[in-house]
Coordinates of C-alpha atoms and ligand atoms in Angstrom, one line a residue:
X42 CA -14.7 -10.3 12.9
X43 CA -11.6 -8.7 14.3
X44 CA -8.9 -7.2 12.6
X45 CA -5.3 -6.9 14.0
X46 CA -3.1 -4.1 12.1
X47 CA 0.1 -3.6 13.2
X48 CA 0.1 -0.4 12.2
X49 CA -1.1 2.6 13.8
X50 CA -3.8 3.0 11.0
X51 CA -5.5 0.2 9.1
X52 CA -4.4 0.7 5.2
X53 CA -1.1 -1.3 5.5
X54 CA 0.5 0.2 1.8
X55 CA -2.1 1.7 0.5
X56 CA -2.4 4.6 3.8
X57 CA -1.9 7.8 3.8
X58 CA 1.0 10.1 6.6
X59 CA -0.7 13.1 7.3
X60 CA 0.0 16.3 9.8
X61 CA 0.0 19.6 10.3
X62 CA 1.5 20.2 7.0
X63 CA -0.2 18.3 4.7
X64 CA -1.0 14.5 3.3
X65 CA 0.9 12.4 1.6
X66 CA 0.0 8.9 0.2
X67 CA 3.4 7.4 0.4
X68 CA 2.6 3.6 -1.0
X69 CA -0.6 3.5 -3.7
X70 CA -0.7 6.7 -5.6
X71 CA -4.0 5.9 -7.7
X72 CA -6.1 3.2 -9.0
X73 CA -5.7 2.5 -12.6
X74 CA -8.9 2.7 -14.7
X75 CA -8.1 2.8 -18.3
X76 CA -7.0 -0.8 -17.6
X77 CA -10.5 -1.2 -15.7
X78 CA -12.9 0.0 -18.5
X79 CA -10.5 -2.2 -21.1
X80 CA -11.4 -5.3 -18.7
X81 CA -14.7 -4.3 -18.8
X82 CA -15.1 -4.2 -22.7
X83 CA -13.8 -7.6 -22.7
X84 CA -16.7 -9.4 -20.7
X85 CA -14.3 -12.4 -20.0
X86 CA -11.9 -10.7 -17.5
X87 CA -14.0 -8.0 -15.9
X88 CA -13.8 -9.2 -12.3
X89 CA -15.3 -9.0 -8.9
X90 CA -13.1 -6.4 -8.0
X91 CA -13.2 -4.3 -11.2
X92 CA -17.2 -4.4 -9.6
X93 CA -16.3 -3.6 -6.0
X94 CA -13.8 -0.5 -7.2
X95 CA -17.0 0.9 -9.6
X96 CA -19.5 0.5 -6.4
X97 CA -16.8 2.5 -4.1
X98 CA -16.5 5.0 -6.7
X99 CA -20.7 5.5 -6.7
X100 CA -20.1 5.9 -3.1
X101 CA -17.8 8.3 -3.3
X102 CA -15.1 7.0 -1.9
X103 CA -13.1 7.1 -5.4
X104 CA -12.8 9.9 -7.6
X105 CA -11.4 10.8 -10.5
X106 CA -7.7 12.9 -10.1
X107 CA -7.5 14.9 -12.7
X108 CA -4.3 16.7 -14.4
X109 CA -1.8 15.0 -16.8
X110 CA 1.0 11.9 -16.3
X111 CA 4.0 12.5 -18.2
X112 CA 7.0 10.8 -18.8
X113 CA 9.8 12.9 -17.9
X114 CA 13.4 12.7 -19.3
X115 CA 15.7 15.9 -18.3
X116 CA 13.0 17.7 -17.2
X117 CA 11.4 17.4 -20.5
X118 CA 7.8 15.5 -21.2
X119 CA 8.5 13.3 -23.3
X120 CA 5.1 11.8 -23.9
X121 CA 1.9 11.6 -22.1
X122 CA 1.4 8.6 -19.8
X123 CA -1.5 7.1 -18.1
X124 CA -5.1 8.1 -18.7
X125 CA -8.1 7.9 -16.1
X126 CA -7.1 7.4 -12.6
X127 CA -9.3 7.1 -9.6
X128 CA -8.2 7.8 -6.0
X129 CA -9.2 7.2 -2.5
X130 CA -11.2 10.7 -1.3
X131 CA -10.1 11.9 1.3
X132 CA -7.6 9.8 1.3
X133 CA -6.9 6.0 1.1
X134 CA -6.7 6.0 4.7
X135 CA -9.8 7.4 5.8
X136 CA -11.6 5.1 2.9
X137 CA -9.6 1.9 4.7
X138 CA -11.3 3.7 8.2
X139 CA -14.5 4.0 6.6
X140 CA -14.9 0.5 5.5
X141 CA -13.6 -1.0 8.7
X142 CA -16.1 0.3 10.4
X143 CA -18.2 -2.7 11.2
X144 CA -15.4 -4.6 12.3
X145 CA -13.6 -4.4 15.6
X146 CA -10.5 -2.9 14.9
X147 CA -7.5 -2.9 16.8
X148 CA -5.0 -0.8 15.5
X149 CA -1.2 -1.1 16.4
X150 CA -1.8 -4.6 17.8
X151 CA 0.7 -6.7 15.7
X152 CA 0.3 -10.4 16.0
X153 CA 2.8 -12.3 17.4
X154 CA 1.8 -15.9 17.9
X155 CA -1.0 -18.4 17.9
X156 CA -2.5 -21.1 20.1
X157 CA -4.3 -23.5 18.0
X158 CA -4.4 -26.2 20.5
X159 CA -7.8 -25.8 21.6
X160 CA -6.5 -25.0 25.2
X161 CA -10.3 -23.8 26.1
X162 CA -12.3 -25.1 24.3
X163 CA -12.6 -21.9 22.1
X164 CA -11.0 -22.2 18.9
X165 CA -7.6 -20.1 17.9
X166 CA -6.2 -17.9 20.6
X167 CA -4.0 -14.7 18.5
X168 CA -1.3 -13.6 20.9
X169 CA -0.8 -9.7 20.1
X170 CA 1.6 -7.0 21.3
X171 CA -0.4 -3.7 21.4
X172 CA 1.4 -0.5 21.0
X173 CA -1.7 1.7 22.1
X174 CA -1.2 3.5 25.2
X175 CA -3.5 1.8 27.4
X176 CA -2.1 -1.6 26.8
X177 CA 1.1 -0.6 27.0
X178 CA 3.2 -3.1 25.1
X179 CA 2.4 -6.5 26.8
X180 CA 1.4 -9.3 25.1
X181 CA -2.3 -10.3 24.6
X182 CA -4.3 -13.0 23.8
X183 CA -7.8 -13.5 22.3
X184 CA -9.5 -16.9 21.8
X185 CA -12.7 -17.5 19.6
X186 CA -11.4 -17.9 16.3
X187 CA -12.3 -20.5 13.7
X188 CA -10.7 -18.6 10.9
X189 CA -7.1 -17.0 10.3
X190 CA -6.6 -14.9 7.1
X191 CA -2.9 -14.2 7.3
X192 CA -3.2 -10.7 5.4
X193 CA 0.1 -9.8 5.1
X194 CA 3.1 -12.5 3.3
X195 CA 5.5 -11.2 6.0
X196 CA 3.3 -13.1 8.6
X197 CA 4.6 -16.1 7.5
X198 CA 7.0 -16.2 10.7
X199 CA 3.7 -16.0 12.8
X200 CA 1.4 -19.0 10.6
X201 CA 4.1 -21.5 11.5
X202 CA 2.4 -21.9 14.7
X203 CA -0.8 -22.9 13.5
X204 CA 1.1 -25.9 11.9
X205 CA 0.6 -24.6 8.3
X206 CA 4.2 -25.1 7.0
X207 CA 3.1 -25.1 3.5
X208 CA 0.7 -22.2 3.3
X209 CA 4.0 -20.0 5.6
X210 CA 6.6 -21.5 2.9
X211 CA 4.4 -20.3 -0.2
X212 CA 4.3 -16.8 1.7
X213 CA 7.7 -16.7 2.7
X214 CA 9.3 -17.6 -0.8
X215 CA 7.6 -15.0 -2.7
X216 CA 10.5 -12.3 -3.2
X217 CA 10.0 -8.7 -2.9
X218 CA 11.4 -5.3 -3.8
X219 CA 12.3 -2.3 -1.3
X220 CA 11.3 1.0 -1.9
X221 CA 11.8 4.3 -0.7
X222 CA 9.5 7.3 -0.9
X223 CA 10.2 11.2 -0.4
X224 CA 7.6 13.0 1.3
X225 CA 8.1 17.3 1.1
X226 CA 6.5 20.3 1.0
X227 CA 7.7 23.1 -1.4
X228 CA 7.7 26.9 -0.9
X229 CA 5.6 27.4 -3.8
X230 CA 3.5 25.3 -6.2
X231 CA 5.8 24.4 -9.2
X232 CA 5.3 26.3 -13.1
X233 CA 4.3 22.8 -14.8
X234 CA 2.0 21.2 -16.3
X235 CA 1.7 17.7 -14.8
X236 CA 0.3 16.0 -11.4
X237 CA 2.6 13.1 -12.0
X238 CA 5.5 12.1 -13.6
X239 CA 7.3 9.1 -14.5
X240 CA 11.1 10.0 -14.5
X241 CA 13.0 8.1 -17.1
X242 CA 17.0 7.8 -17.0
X243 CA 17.2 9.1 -13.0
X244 CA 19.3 6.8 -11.0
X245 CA 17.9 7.7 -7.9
X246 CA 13.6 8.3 -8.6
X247 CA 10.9 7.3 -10.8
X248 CA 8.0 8.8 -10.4
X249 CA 7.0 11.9 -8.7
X250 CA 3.2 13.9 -7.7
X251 CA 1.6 16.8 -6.7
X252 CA -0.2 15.0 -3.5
X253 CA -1.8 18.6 -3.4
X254 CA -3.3 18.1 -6.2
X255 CA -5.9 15.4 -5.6
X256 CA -9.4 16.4 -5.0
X257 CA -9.9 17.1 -1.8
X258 CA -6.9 18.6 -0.6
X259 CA -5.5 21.7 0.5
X260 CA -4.0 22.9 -3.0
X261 CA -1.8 26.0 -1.2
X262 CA 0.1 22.9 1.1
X263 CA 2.0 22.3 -2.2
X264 CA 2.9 18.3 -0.7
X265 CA 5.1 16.3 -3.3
X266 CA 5.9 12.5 -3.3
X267 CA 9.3 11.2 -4.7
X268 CA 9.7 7.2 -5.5
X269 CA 12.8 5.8 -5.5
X270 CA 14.4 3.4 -8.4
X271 CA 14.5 -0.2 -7.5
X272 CA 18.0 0.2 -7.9
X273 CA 18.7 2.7 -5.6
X274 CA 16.2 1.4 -2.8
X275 CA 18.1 -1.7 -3.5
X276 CA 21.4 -0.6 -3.0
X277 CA 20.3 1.5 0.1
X278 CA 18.0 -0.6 2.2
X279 CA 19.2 -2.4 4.7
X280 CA 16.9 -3.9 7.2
X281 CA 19.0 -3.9 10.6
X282 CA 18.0 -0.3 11.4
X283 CA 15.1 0.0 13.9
X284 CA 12.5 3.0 13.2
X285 CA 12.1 4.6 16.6
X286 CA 16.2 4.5 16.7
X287 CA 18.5 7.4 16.6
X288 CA 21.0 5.4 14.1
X289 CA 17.4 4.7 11.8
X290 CA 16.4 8.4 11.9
X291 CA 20.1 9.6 10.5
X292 CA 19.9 7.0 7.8
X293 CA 16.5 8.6 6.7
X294 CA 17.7 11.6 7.1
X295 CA 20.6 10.9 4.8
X296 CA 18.0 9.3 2.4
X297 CA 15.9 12.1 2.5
X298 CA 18.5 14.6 1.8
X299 CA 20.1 12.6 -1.3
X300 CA 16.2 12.1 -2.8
X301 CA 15.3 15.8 -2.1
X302 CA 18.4 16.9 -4.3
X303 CA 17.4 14.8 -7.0
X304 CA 13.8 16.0 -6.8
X305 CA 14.7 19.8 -6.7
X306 CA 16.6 19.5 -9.8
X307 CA 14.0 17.5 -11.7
X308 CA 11.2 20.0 -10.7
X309 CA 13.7 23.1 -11.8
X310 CA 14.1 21.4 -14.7
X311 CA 10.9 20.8 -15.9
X312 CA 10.2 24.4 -14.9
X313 CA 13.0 25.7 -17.3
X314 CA 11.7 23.5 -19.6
X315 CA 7.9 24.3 -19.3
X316 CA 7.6 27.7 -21.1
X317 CA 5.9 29.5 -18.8
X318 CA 6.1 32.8 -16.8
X319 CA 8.0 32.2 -13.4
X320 CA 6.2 34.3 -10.3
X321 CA 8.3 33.8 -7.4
X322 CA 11.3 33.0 -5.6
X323 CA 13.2 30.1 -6.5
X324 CA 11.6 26.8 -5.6
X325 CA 13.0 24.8 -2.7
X326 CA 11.8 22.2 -0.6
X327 CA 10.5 23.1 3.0
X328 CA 9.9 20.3 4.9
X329 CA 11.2 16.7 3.9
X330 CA 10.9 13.1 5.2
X331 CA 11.5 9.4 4.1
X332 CA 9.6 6.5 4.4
X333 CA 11.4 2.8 3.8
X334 CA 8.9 -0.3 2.3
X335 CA 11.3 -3.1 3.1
X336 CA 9.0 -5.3 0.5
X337 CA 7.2 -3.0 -1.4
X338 CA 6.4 -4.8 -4.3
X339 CA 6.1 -8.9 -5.0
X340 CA 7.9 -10.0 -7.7
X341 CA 5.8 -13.1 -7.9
X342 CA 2.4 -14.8 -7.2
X343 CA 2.4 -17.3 -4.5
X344 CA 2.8 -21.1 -5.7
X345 CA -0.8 -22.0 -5.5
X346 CA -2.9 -19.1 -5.6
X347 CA -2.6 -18.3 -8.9
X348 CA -6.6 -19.7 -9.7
X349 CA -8.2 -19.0 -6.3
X350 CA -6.2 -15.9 -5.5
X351 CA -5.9 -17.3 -2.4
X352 CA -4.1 -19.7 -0.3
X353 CA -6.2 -22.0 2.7
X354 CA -4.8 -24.8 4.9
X355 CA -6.6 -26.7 7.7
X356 CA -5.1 -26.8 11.2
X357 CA -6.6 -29.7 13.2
X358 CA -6.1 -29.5 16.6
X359 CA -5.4 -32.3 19.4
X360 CA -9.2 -31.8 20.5
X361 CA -10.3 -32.4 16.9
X362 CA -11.3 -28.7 16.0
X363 CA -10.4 -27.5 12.7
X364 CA -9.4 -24.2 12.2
X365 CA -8.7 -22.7 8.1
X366 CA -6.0 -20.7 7.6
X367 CA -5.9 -18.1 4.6
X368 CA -3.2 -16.3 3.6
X369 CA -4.4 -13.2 1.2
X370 CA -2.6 -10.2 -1.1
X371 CA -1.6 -8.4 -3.6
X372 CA 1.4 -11.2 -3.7
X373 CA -1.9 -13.9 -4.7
X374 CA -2.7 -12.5 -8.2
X375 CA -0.6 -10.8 -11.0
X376 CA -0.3 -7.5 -11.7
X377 CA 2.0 -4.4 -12.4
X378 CA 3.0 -1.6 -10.4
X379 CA -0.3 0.5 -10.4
X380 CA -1.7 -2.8 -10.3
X381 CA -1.9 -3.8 -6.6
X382 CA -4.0 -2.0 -5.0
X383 CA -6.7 -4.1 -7.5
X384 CA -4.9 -7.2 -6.7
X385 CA -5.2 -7.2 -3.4
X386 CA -9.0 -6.4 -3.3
X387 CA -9.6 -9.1 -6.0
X388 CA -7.5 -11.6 -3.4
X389 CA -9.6 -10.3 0.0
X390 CA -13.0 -10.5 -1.8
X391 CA -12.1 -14.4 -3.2
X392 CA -11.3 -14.9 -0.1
X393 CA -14.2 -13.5 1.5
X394 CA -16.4 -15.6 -1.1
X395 CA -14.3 -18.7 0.0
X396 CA -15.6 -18.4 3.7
X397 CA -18.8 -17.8 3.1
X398 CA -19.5 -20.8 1.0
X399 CA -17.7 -22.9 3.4
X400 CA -19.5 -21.6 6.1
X401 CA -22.8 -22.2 4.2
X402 CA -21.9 -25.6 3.3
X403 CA -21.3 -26.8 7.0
X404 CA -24.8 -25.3 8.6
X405 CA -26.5 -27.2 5.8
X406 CA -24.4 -30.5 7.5
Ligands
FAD539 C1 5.7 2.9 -2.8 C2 4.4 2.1 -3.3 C3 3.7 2.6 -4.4 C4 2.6 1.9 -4.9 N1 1.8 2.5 -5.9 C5 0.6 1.9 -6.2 C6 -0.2 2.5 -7.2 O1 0.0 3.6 -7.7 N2 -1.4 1.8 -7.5 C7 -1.7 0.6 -7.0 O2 -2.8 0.0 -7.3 N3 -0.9 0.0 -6.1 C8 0.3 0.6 -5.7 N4 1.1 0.1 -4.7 C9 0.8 -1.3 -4.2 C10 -0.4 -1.3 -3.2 O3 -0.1 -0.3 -2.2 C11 -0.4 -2.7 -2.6 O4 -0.4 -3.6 -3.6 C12 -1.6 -2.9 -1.7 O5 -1.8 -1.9 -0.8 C13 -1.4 -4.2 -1.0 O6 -2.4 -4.5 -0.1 P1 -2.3 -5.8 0.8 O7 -3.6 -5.8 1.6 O8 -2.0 -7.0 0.0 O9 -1.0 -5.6 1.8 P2 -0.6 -4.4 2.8 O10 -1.2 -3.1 2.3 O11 0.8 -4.5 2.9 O12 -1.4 -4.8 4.2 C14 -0.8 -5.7 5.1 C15 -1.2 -5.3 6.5 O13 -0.8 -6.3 7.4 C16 -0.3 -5.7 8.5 N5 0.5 -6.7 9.2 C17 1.6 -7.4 8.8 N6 2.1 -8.2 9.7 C18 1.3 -8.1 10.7 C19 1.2 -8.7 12.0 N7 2.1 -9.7 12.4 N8 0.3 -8.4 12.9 C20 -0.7 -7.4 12.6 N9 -0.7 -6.8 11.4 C21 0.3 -7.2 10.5 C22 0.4 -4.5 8.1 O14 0.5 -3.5 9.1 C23 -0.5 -4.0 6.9 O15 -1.4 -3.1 7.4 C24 2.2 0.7 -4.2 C25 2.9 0.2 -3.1 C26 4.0 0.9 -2.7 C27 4.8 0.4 -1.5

């Protein structure tokens, strides 16, 4: 098995920005697990993933974070939200490391075409442009492959060469939402009582955290995460901006700015508002950065994997070889917003099940 990530870490949205400062999961915040043990009471709908999640927790690799959700509405809690939440220890990073470590990973290696003619005799050549600094940016190639999963829906553009048309058309007409996340560091921990919050009635954020606050992180780093509203990553995304570029960096930098203000002010808020003793100077943000998801979160499950939680084509090539196509992700099963980090296990193990059988099947041909 080898796994091409474009990014420079495996963990695609659920990874974690880290440095000298701190850590920062800027996409997944936590795994829901009220909604877990509910599914679990009601035999029916407790699932192969609700199974893997349990036996990652055993390992270790999930823990519980403690502290209270709120809902927050001028700085006031308005009610207690969300009970039990698990998350990735250290980080959801390292766990995506940690698991991957059987497989031969090549990080920032983003595909970029296929070959499924067969050309030598060897199955599916992936073409990939590597970012790492010993392959310098050229494109790649790497034959041997009987099986694609497409992991990602915006791969679509890439499956079209396997001559899959309807697997890339029920990946590329699944819409998405933007987001944009705040990532800071304050001078001094906050006088509150929460870890998270859900912000109601802010035009520009909807949820912040205390990333410090997870277990296994340096509680004196004080790191925060800010979401945006789909609104306002809606009306301030735009896509033509390349990271990397000086005209990207000032747009984040605007972004960041605008987000940080709104964050301060919630934060001061809820410490006016939180009846306790202030020690200290007046909070401020030290250190601030933005991140952009350009499709965030799928606002629908792919025509046709709504039973398997997967979608599979066969390529045939001129030579007769058949090659399967997947295509898995959270944007294969149904869930909420603290839903897809779930989703998208429940869609890679189906998938995984999928292969195996087929596999099976053939070598008792
Ligand atoms: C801001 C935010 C907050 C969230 N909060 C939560 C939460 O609290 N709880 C929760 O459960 N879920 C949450 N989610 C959702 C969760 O992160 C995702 O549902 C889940 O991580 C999706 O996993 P995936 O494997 O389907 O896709 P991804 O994580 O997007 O993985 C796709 C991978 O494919 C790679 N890729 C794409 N194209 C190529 C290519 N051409 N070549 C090589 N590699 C490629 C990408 O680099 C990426 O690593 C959140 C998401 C965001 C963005």
């Amino acid at each position: 098995v080898t796994l091409f990530d474009g990014g420079r870490a495996p963990g695609g949205r659920a990874s974690t920005r880290e440095g000298r400062r701190g850590a920062w999961e800027h996409g997944a915040r936590f795994v829901d697990v009220e909604r877990e043990r509910e599914r679990e009471r009601d035999d029916d709908d407790d699932d192969a993933a609700d199974a893997w999640m349990r036996d990652r927790a055993r390992e270790g690799a999930f823990v519980r974070w403690e502290g209270a959700v709120v809902a927050l509405r001028g700085g006031r809690a308005v009610k207690k939200r969300l009970g039990a939440r698990r998350t990735a220890t250290p980080s959801f990073g390292a766990v995506a490391k940690a698991l991957l470590e059987k497989v031969d990973l090549r990080a920032s290696a983003r595909v970029v075409g296929f070959d499924a003619s067969d050309v030598d005799g060897a199955g599916v050549v992936v073409k990939y442009r590597s970012a790492a600094p010993d392959e310098g940016g050229e494109t790649r190639s790497m034959s041997g492959f009987d099986v694609v999963v497409l992991a990602d829906k915006n791969a679509a553009n890439v499956a079209d060469a396997l001559g899959v048309e309807e697997l890339a058309r029920a990946m590329r007409e699944v819409p998405s939402v933007p987001s944009l996340v705040l990532m800071v560091t304050l001078n001094r921990a906050p006088a509150i009582e929460f870890v998270g919050a859900e912000i109601e009635n802010d035009d520009a954020l909807s949820w912040i955290s205390n990333e410090s606050s997870k277990p296994s992180r340096r509680r004196d780093a004080n790191c925060w995460v800010a979401h945006s509203t789909d609104a306002y990553a809606r009306a301030k995304v735009n896509l033509d901006t390349r990271p990397g570029t000086r005209e990207h960096d000032a747009w984040m930098d605007a972004v960041a700015n605008e987000m940080s203000e709104s964050l301060l002010r919630i934060l001061r808020e809820a410490e006016a508002n939180a009846d306790v003793d202030v020690d200290g100077a007046p909070l401020e943000i030290t250190y601030a950065r933005a991140h952009r998801w350009g499709a965030a979160f799928p606002a629908a499950v792919a025509a046709g994997a709504e039973k398997s939680k997967f979608l599979r084509a066969t390529s045939t090539s001129p030579t007769g070889r058949v090659t399967t196509v997947y295509a898995v992700g959270d944007y294969c099963v149904e869930h909420d917003r603290f839903g897809g980090f779930r989703a998208a296990v429940a869609s890679g193990l189906a998938c995984a099940e999928d292969i195996l059988a087929t596999k099976s099947a053939r070598s008792k041909l």
